[in-house]
Coordinates of C-alpha atoms in Angstrom, one line a residue:
M1 CA 108.5 97.9 36.6
T2 CA 105.1 98.3 35.0
E3 CA 104.4 100.1 31.7
G4 CA 102.6 102.8 33.5
S5 CA 105.5 103.4 35.9
Q6 CA 107.9 103.5 32.9
G7 CA 105.9 106.3 31.3
S8 CA 105.7 108.2 34.6
R9 CA 109.4 107.9 35.2
G10 CA 110.4 108.8 31.7
S11 CA 108.4 111.9 31.8
E12 CA 109.9 113.1 35.1
G13 CA 111.9 116.3 34.5
V14 CA 110.5 116.7 30.9
E15 CA 107.3 118.4 31.8
G16 CA 107.4 122.1 30.8
S17 CA 110.7 121.6 28.9
E18 CA 109.9 119.5 25.9
G19 CA 112.6 119.6 23.3
D20 CA 115.5 120.7 25.5
V21 CA 118.7 118.7 25.1
V22 CA 118.4 117.1 28.6
A23 CA 114.9 115.8 27.8
R24 CA 116.4 114.1 24.8
V25 CA 119.2 112.6 27.0
L26 CA 116.6 111.3 29.4
G27 CA 114.7 109.7 26.6
Q28 CA 117.9 108.0 25.3
W29 CA 118.6 106.6 28.8
Q30 CA 115.1 105.4 29.1
R31 CA 115.4 103.4 25.9
V32 CA 118.7 101.7 26.8
L33 CA 118.2 101.4 30.6
P34 CA 114.4 101.4 31.2
D35 CA 114.7 100.6 34.9
L36 CA 117.1 103.5 35.6
D37 CA 115.6 106.4 37.6
T38 CA 116.8 109.4 35.6
G39 CA 115.2 112.0 37.8
P40 CA 118.5 113.3 39.1
I41 CA 119.8 113.8 35.6
G42 CA 116.7 115.9 34.8
V43 CA 117.8 118.3 37.6
I44 CA 121.6 118.2 37.6
G45 CA 121.8 117.9 33.8
R46 CA 119.7 121.0 33.3
L47 CA 121.7 122.9 36.0
T48 CA 124.9 122.1 34.3
R49 CA 123.6 123.0 30.8
C50 CA 122.2 126.3 32.1
A51 CA 125.4 127.2 33.9
A52 CA 127.4 126.6 30.7
L53 CA 125.0 128.7 28.6
L54 CA 124.8 131.5 31.1
R55 CA 128.6 131.7 31.5
Q56 CA 129.0 132.0 27.8
A57 CA 126.1 134.5 27.4
S58 CA 127.1 136.6 30.5
D59 CA 130.6 137.0 29.1
A60 CA 129.2 139.1 26.2
P61 CA 129.2 142.5 27.9
L62 CA 132.5 141.8 29.6
A63 CA 134.1 140.8 26.3
H64 CA 133.8 144.4 25.1
E65 CA 136.0 145.4 28.0
G66 CA 138.4 142.5 27.4
F67 CA 137.6 140.5 30.5
S68 CA 136.6 136.9 31.1
R69 CA 133.9 136.1 33.6
P70 CA 136.4 134.6 36.1
E71 CA 138.5 137.7 35.9
F72 CA 135.5 139.9 36.6
D73 CA 134.5 137.7 39.5
I74 CA 137.8 138.7 41.1
L75 CA 137.1 142.4 40.6
S76 CA 133.5 142.0 41.8
A77 CA 134.6 140.1 45.0
L78 CA 137.0 142.9 45.9
R79 CA 134.4 145.6 45.1
R80 CA 131.5 144.1 47.1
E81 CA 133.7 143.2 50.1
D82 CA 135.2 146.7 49.9
R83 CA 138.3 145.8 51.7
E84 CA 141.6 143.9 51.2
L85 CA 141.4 140.2 50.6
S86 CA 144.1 137.5 50.7
F87 CA 144.5 135.0 47.8
G88 CA 142.8 132.4 50.0
Q89 CA 139.8 134.6 50.7
L90 CA 139.5 135.4 47.0
A91 CA 139.6 131.7 46.1
R92 CA 136.7 131.0 48.5
E93 CA 134.7 134.0 47.3
T94 CA 135.0 133.0 43.7
Y95 CA 134.9 129.2 44.1
A96 CA 138.3 128.9 42.3
S97 CA 141.6 127.2 43.0
G98 CA 144.5 129.1 44.4
T99 CA 146.4 128.6 41.2
A100 CA 143.6 130.0 39.1
V101 CA 143.2 133.0 41.4
T102 CA 147.0 133.7 41.2
K103 CA 146.9 133.7 37.4
R104 CA 143.9 135.9 37.2
V105 CA 145.2 138.4 39.7
R106 CA 148.5 138.7 37.8
T107 CA 146.5 139.6 34.6
L108 CA 144.5 142.2 36.5
E109 CA 147.6 143.6 38.1
E110 CA 149.1 144.0 34.6
K111 CA 146.0 146.0 33.6
G112 CA 146.4 148.3 36.6
L113 CA 143.2 147.2 38.2
V114 CA 144.4 145.3 41.3
V115 CA 147.3 146.0 43.6
R116 CA 148.9 143.7 46.3
R117 CA 150.4 144.7 49.6
P118 CA 152.7 142.3 51.5
D119 CA 151.7 141.6 55.0
A120 CA 153.9 143.4 57.5
R121 CA 154.4 140.4 59.7
D122 CA 154.4 137.6 57.2
R123 CA 155.9 138.4 53.8
R124 CA 154.5 135.2 52.3
V125 CA 151.0 136.7 52.7
A126 CA 149.7 139.3 50.3
H127 CA 146.6 141.5 50.7
L128 CA 144.8 142.5 47.5
S129 CA 142.6 145.5 46.7
L130 CA 141.3 147.4 43.8
T131 CA 143.0 150.4 42.4
D132 CA 140.9 153.5 41.8
G133 CA 140.7 152.5 38.2
G134 CA 139.6 149.0 39.1
R135 CA 136.9 150.4 41.4
Q136 CA 135.6 152.8 38.7
L137 CA 135.6 150.0 36.1
V138 CA 133.5 147.7 38.2
D139 CA 131.0 150.5 39.1
R140 CA 130.7 151.3 35.4
I141 CA 130.3 147.7 34.1
M142 CA 128.0 146.3 36.9
P143 CA 124.8 148.1 35.8
E144 CA 125.3 146.9 32.2
Q145 CA 126.0 143.4 33.4
V146 CA 123.0 143.2 35.6
A147 CA 120.8 144.5 32.8
Y148 CA 122.1 141.9 30.5
E149 CA 121.5 139.1 32.9
R150 CA 118.0 140.4 33.5
S151 CA 117.3 140.2 29.8
L152 CA 118.4 136.5 29.9
L153 CA 115.7 135.8 32.4
A154 CA 113.0 137.9 30.7
G155 CA 111.2 134.8 29.5
L156 CA 110.4 133.9 33.1
G157 CA 107.8 135.9 34.9
G158 CA 108.6 137.6 38.2
E159 CA 106.9 134.9 40.3
R160 CA 108.7 132.1 38.5
R161 CA 112.0 133.8 38.9
E162 CA 111.4 134.1 42.7
Q163 CA 110.4 130.4 42.9
L164 CA 113.5 129.3 40.9
A165 CA 115.7 131.4 43.1
E166 CA 114.2 129.9 46.3
V167 CA 114.6 126.3 45.1
L168 CA 118.1 127.0 43.9
G169 CA 118.9 128.5 47.3
E170 CA 117.7 125.4 49.0
L171 CA 119.9 123.2 46.7
L172 CA 122.9 125.4 47.3
H173 CA 122.4 125.2 51.0
L174 CA 122.4 121.4 50.8
L175 CA 125.4 121.2 48.6
E176 CA 127.4 123.7 50.7
G177 CA 126.6 121.7 53.8
R178 CA 127.7 118.5 52.2
E179 CA 131.0 120.2 51.1
G180 CA 131.5 121.6 54.5
A181 CA 131.1 118.2 56.1
R182 CA 133.5 116.7 53.7
E183 CA 136.2 119.3 54.4
A184 CA 135.7 118.8 58.2
R185 CA 136.1 115.0 57.8
D186 CA 139.3 115.5 55.7
A187 CA 140.7 117.9 58.3
R188 CA 140.0 115.3 61.1
E189 CA 141.6 112.6 59.1
A190 CA 144.7 114.8 58.5
R191 CA 145.0 115.6 62.2
N192 CA 144.7 111.9 63.1
V193 CA 147.4 111.0 60.6
Q194 CA 149.7 113.8 61.9
G195 CA 149.0 112.6 65.5
A196 CA 149.9 109.0 64.6
R197 CA 153.2 110.1 63.0
E198 CA 154.1 112.2 66.0
G199 CA 153.3 109.4 68.4
S200 CA 155.3 106.8 66.5

């Protein structure tokens, strides 16, 4: 790799973000592995760092009410769907494991914000919904939460925010498609294994 290409590769992902922690990481990798293309780190590393900082910051308004962000995600999902959801549906809506959802729902039930209704035909299935208190709480907190998140993005102009949202939407579509393909492949493999067992 030529000296010129080294400079170009090392600066990839640093433009417009001099001094951020990921730029420093990129520089460190360039020093120890100069032939490594660190472009993906510039993107994924910054997404990961932003997600961590935003999760910590966006918890601030919720902390006054005694909620974590994952708990409020449960309440938000039930409110925006405006119908009963099963544990599995809540897990998909909040990108959480079934175990995590069960724990969070139990906490919200104890606070009188969520109620479960056993399925009439299958007692193993439970349908979850907001109580009147839970619905009122979400409606009260959401405007404050959105205003807070808007303040976090205030340093970006409106056009830049729209561009960022569009690019992130494209990335999300790609990643969700990849995850969907993986789940379909795993399901096919599980069916093949089950068929082999039944045929033996």
